[in-house]
mmCIF file of C-alpha atoms in Angstrom:
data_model
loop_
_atom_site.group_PDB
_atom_site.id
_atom_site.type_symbol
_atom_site.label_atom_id
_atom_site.label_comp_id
_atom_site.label_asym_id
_atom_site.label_seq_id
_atom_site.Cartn_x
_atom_site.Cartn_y
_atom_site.Cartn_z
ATOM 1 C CA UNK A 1 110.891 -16.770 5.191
ATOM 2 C CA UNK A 2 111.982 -15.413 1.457
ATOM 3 C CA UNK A 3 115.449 -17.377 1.253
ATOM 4 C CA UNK A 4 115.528 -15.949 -2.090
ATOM 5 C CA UNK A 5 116.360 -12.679 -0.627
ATOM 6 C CA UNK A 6 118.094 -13.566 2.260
ATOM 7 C CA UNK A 7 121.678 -13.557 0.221
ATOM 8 C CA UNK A 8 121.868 -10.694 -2.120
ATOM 9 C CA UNK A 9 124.156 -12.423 -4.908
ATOM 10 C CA UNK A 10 124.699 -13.258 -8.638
ATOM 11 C CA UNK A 11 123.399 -16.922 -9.722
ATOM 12 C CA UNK A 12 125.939 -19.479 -10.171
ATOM 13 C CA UNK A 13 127.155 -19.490 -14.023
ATOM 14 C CA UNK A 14 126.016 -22.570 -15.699
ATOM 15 C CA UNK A 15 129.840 -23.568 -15.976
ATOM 16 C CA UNK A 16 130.038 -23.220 -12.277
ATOM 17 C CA UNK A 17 127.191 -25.275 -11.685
ATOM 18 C CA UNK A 18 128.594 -28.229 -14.540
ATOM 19 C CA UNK A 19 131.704 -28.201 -13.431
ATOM 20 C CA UNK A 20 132.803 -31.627 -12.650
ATOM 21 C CA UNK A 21 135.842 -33.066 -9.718
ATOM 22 C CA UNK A 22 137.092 -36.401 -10.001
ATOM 23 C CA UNK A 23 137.055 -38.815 -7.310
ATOM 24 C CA UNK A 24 134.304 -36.483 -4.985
ATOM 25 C CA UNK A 25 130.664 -36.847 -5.705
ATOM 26 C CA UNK A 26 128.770 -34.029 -7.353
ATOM 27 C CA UNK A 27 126.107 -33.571 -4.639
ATOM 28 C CA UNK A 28 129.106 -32.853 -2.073
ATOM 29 C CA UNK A 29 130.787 -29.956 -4.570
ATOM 30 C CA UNK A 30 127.174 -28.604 -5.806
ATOM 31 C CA UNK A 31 126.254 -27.877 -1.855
ATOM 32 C CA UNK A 32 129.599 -26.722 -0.976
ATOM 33 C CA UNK A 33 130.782 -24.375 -4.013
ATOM 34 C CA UNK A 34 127.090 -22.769 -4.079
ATOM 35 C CA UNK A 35 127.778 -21.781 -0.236
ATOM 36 C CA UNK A 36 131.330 -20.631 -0.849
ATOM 37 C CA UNK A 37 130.380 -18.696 -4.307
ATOM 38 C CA UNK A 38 128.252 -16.759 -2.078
ATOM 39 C CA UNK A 39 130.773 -16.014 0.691
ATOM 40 C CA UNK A 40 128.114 -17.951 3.130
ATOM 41 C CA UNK A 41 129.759 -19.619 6.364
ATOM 42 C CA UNK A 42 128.074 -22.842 7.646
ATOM 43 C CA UNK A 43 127.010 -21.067 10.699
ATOM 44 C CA UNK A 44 125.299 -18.797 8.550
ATOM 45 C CA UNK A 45 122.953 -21.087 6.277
ATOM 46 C CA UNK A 46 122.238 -23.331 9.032
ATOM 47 C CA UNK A 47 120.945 -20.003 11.233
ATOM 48 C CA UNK A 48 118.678 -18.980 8.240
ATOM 49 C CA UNK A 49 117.488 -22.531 8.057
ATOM 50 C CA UNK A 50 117.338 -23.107 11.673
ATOM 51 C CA UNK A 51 119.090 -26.084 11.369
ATOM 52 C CA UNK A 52 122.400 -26.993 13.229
ATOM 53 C CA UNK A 53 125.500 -26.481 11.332
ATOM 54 C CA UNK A 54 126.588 -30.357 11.596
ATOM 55 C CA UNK A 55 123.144 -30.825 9.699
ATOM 56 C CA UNK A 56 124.403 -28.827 7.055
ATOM 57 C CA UNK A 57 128.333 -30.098 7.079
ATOM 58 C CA UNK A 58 126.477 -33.521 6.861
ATOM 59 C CA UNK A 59 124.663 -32.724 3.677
ATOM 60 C CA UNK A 60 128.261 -31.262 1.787
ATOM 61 C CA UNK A 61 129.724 -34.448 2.653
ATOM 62 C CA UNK A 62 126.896 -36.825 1.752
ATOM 63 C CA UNK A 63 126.478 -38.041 5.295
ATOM 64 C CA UNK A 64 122.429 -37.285 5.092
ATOM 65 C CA UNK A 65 120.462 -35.622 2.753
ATOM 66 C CA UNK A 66 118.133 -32.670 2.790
ATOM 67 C CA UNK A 67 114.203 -34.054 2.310
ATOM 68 C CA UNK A 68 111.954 -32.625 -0.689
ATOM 69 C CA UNK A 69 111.100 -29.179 1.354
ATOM 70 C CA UNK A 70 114.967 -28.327 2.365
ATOM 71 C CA UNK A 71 115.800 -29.353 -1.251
ATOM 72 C CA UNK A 72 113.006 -26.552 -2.160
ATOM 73 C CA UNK A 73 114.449 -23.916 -0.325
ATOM 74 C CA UNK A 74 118.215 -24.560 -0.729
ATOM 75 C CA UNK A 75 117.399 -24.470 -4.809
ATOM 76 C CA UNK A 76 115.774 -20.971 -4.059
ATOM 77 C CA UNK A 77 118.516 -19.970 -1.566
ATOM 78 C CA UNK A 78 121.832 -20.955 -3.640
ATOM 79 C CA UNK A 79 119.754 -19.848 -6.822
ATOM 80 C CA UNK A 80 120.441 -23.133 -8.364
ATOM 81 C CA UNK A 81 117.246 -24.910 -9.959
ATOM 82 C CA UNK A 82 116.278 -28.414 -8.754
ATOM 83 C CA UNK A 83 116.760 -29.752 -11.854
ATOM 84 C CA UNK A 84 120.676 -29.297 -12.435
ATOM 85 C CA UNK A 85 120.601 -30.237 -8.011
ATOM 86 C CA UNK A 86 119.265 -33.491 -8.702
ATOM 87 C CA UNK A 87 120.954 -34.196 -11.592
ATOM 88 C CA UNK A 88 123.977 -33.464 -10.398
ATOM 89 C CA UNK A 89 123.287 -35.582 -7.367
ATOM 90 C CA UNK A 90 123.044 -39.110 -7.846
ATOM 91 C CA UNK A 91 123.335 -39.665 -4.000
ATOM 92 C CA UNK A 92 120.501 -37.526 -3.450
ATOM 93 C CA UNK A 93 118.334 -39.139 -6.051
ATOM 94 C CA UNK A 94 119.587 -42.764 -4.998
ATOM 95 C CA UNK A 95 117.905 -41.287 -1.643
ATOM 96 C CA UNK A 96 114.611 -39.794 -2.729
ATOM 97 C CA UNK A 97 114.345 -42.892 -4.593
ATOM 98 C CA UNK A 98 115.035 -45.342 -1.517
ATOM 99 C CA UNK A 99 112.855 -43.324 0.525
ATOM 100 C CA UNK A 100 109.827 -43.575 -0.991
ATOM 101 C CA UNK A 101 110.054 -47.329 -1.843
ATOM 102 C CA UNK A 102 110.365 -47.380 2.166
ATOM 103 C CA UNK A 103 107.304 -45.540 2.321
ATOM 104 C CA UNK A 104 105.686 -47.616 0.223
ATOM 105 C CA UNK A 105 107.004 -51.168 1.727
ATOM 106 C CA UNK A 106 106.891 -50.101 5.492
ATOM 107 C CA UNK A 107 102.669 -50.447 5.383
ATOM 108 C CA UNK A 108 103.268 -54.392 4.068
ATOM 109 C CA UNK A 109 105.890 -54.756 6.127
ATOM 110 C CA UNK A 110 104.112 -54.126 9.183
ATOM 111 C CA UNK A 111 100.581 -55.474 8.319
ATOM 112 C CA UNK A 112 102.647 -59.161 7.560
ATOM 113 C CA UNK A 113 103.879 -58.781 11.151
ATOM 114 C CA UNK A 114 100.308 -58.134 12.985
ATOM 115 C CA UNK A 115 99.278 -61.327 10.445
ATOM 116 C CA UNK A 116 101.904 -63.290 11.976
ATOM 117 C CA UNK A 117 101.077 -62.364 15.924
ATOM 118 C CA UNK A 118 97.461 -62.871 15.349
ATOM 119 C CA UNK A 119 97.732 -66.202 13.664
ATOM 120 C CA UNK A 120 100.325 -67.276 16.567
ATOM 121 C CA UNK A 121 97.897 -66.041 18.759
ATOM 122 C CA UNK A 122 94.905 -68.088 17.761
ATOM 123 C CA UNK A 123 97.320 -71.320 17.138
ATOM 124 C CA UNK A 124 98.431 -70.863 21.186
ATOM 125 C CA UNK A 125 94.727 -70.199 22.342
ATOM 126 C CA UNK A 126 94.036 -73.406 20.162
ATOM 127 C CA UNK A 127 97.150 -75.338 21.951
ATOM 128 C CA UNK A 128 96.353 -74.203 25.381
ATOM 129 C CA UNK A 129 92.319 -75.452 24.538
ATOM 130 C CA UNK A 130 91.094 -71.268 24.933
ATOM 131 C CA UNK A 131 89.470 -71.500 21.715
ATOM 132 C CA UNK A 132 88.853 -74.678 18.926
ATOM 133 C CA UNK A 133 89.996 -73.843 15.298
ATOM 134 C CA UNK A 134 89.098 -77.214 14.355
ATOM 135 C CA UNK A 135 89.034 -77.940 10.510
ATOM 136 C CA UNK A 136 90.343 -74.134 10.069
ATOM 137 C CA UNK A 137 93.590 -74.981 11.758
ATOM 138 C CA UNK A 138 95.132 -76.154 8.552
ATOM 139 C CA UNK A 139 94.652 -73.289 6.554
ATOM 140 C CA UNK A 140 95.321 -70.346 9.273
ATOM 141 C CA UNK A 141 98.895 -72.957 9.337
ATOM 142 C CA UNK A 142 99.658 -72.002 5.625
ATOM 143 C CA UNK A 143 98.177 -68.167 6.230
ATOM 144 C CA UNK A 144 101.495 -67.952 8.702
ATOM 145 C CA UNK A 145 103.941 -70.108 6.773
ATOM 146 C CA UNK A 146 102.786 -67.309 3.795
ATOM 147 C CA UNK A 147 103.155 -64.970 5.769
ATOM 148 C CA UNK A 148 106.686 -65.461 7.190
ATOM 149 C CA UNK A 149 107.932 -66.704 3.979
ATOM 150 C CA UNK A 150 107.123 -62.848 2.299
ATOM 151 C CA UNK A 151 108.490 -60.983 5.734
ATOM 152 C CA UNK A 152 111.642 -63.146 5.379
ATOM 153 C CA UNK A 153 111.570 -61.770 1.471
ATOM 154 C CA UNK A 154 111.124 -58.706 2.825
ATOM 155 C CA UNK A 155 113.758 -58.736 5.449
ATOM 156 C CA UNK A 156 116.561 -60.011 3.168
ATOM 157 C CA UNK A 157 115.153 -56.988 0.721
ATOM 158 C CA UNK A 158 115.969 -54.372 3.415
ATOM 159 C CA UNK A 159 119.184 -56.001 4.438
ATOM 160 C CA UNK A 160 120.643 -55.677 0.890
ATOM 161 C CA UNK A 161 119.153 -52.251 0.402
ATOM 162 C CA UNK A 162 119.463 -50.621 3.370
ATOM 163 C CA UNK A 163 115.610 -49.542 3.247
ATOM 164 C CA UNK A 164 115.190 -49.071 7.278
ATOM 165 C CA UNK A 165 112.512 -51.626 7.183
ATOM 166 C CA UNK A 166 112.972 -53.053 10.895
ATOM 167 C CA UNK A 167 111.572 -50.969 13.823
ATOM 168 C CA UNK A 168 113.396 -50.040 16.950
ATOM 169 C CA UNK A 169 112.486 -53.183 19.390
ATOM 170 C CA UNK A 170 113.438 -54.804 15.975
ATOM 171 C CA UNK A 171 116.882 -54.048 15.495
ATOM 172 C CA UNK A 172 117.306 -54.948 19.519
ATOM 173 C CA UNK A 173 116.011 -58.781 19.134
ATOM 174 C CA UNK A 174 117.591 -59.499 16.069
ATOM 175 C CA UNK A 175 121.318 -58.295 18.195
ATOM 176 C CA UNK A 176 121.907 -54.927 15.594
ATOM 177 C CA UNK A 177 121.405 -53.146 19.172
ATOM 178 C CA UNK A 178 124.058 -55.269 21.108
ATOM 179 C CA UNK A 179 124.166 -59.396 21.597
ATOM 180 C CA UNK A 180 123.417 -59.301 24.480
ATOM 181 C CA UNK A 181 119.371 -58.153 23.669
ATOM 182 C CA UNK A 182 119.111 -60.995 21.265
ATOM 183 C CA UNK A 183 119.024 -63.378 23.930
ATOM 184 C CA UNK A 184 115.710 -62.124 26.020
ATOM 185 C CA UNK A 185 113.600 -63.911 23.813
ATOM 186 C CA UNK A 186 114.945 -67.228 24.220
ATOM 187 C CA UNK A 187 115.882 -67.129 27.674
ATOM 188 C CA UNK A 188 112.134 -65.915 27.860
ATOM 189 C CA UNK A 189 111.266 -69.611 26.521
ATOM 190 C CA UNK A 190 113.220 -71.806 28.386
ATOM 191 C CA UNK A 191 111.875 -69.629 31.622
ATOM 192 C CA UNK A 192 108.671 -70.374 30.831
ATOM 193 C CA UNK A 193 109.364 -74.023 30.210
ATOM 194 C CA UNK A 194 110.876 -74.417 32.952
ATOM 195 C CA UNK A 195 107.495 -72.897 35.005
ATOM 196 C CA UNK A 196 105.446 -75.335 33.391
ATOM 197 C CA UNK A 197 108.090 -78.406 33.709
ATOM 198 C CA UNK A 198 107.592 -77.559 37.353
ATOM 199 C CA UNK A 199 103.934 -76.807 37.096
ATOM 200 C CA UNK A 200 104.136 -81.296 35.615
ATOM 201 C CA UNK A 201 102.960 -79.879 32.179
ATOM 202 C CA UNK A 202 105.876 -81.647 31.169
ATOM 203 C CA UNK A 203 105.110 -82.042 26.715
ATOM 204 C CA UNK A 204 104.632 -77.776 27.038
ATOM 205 C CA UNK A 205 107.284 -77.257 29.092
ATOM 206 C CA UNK A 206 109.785 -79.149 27.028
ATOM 207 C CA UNK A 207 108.245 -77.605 23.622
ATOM 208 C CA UNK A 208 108.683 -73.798 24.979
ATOM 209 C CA UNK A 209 112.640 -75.032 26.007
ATOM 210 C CA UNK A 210 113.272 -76.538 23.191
ATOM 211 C CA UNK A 211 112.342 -73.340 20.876
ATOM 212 C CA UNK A 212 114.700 -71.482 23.894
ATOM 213 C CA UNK A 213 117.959 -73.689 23.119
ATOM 214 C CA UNK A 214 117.552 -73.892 19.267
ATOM 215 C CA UNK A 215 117.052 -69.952 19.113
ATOM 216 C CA UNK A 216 120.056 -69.675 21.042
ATOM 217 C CA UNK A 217 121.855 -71.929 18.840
ATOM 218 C CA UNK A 218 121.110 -69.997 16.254
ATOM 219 C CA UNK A 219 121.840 -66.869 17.587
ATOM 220 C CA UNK A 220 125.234 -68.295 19.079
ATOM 221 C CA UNK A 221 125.882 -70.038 15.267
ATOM 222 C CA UNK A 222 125.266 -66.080 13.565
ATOM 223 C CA UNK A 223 127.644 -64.199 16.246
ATOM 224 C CA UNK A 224 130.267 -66.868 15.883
ATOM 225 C CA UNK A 225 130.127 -66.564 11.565
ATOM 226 C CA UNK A 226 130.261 -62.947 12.102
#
């Protein structure tokens, strides 16, 4: 589709496009006076986008922000260049820029956690006598203390830059989805410690609820400082 030609209408003036509001951010007035200048209704971009007009009420007000392609094509439909958008628009560049150290981070991020279940993994087959790590136990210990010492890094990273590092089943553990999801994993440990209590494997049973009360504890200690 030729969004150039889709709105027959005189470029913005370079005063126009300069012109500067105080107390609103530029990326909100750039969006909104290029759609006005052209006597262009919400409804209307958004149909020759084929986007919904809250996506496009979102971008004016800085709620979300187009990606590279919709950037492309609203330069070439409000006959502004990119340059003067995305200088103009800090938020947007604050945005691009976020995005692709997200990109860039999510890879690590994710690799550290499969590190983390695997080494768990062969420490539990080694506990439970499945397989015999022997003299290597010591060093796959200080591969996972590594390993959760950068994801922590990581983690605090994210939480002061709002990168979106955590997935989905994530954000539900750690109680972002509710409190009441935070506790599954815990209550998972002392259920299991109480099936081997029961089962007379009484030094497992009491390891798996101890990890169940002191991760309720903590997650009891967070809500409360919250």
């Amino acid at each position: 589709m030729d969004f150039g030609n889709s709105v027959k209408s005189k470029p913005l003036t370079l005063t126009t496009r300069r012109k500067k509001r105080r107390g609103k951010n530029l990326a909100i007035s750039t969006y909104k006076r290029a759609r006005t200048e052209l006597n262009l209704t919400q409804e209307q971009v958004a149909r020759d986008f084929f986007i919904t007009r809250q996506t496009i009420s979102n971008w004016e007000n800085e709620k979300t922000y187009p990606d590279i392609a919709s950037l492309i094509k609203l330069s070439d439909y409000y006959h502004i260049s990119l340059d003067i958008l995305l200088k103009e628009d800090t938020g947007m560049r604050e945005f691009l820029e976020k995005e692709k150290v997200t990109k860039e981070i999510k890879p690590i991020y994710r690799n550290l956690i499969v590190i983390d279940l695997l080494v768990c993994s062969l420490l539990l087959g080694d506990f439970f006598n499945l397989i015999h790590l022997g003299v290597f136990i010591l060093p796959i210990l200080l591969l996972l203390l590594c390993s959760v010492s950068a994801l922590n890094k990581l983690r605090d990273f994210d939480n002061s830059s709002s990168l979106g590092l955590k997935y989905t089943w994530q954000k539900y553990l750690s109680g972002a989805k509710g409190a009441q999801y935070s506790l599954v994993i815990p209550i998972l440990f002392i259920i299991l410690g109480v099936v081997f209590v029961l089962l007379k494997e009484l030094y497992i049973g009491g390891i798996f609820i101890l990890t169940g009360v002191s991760f309720l504890f903590s997650i009891f200690t967070k809500t409360k400082h919250q």
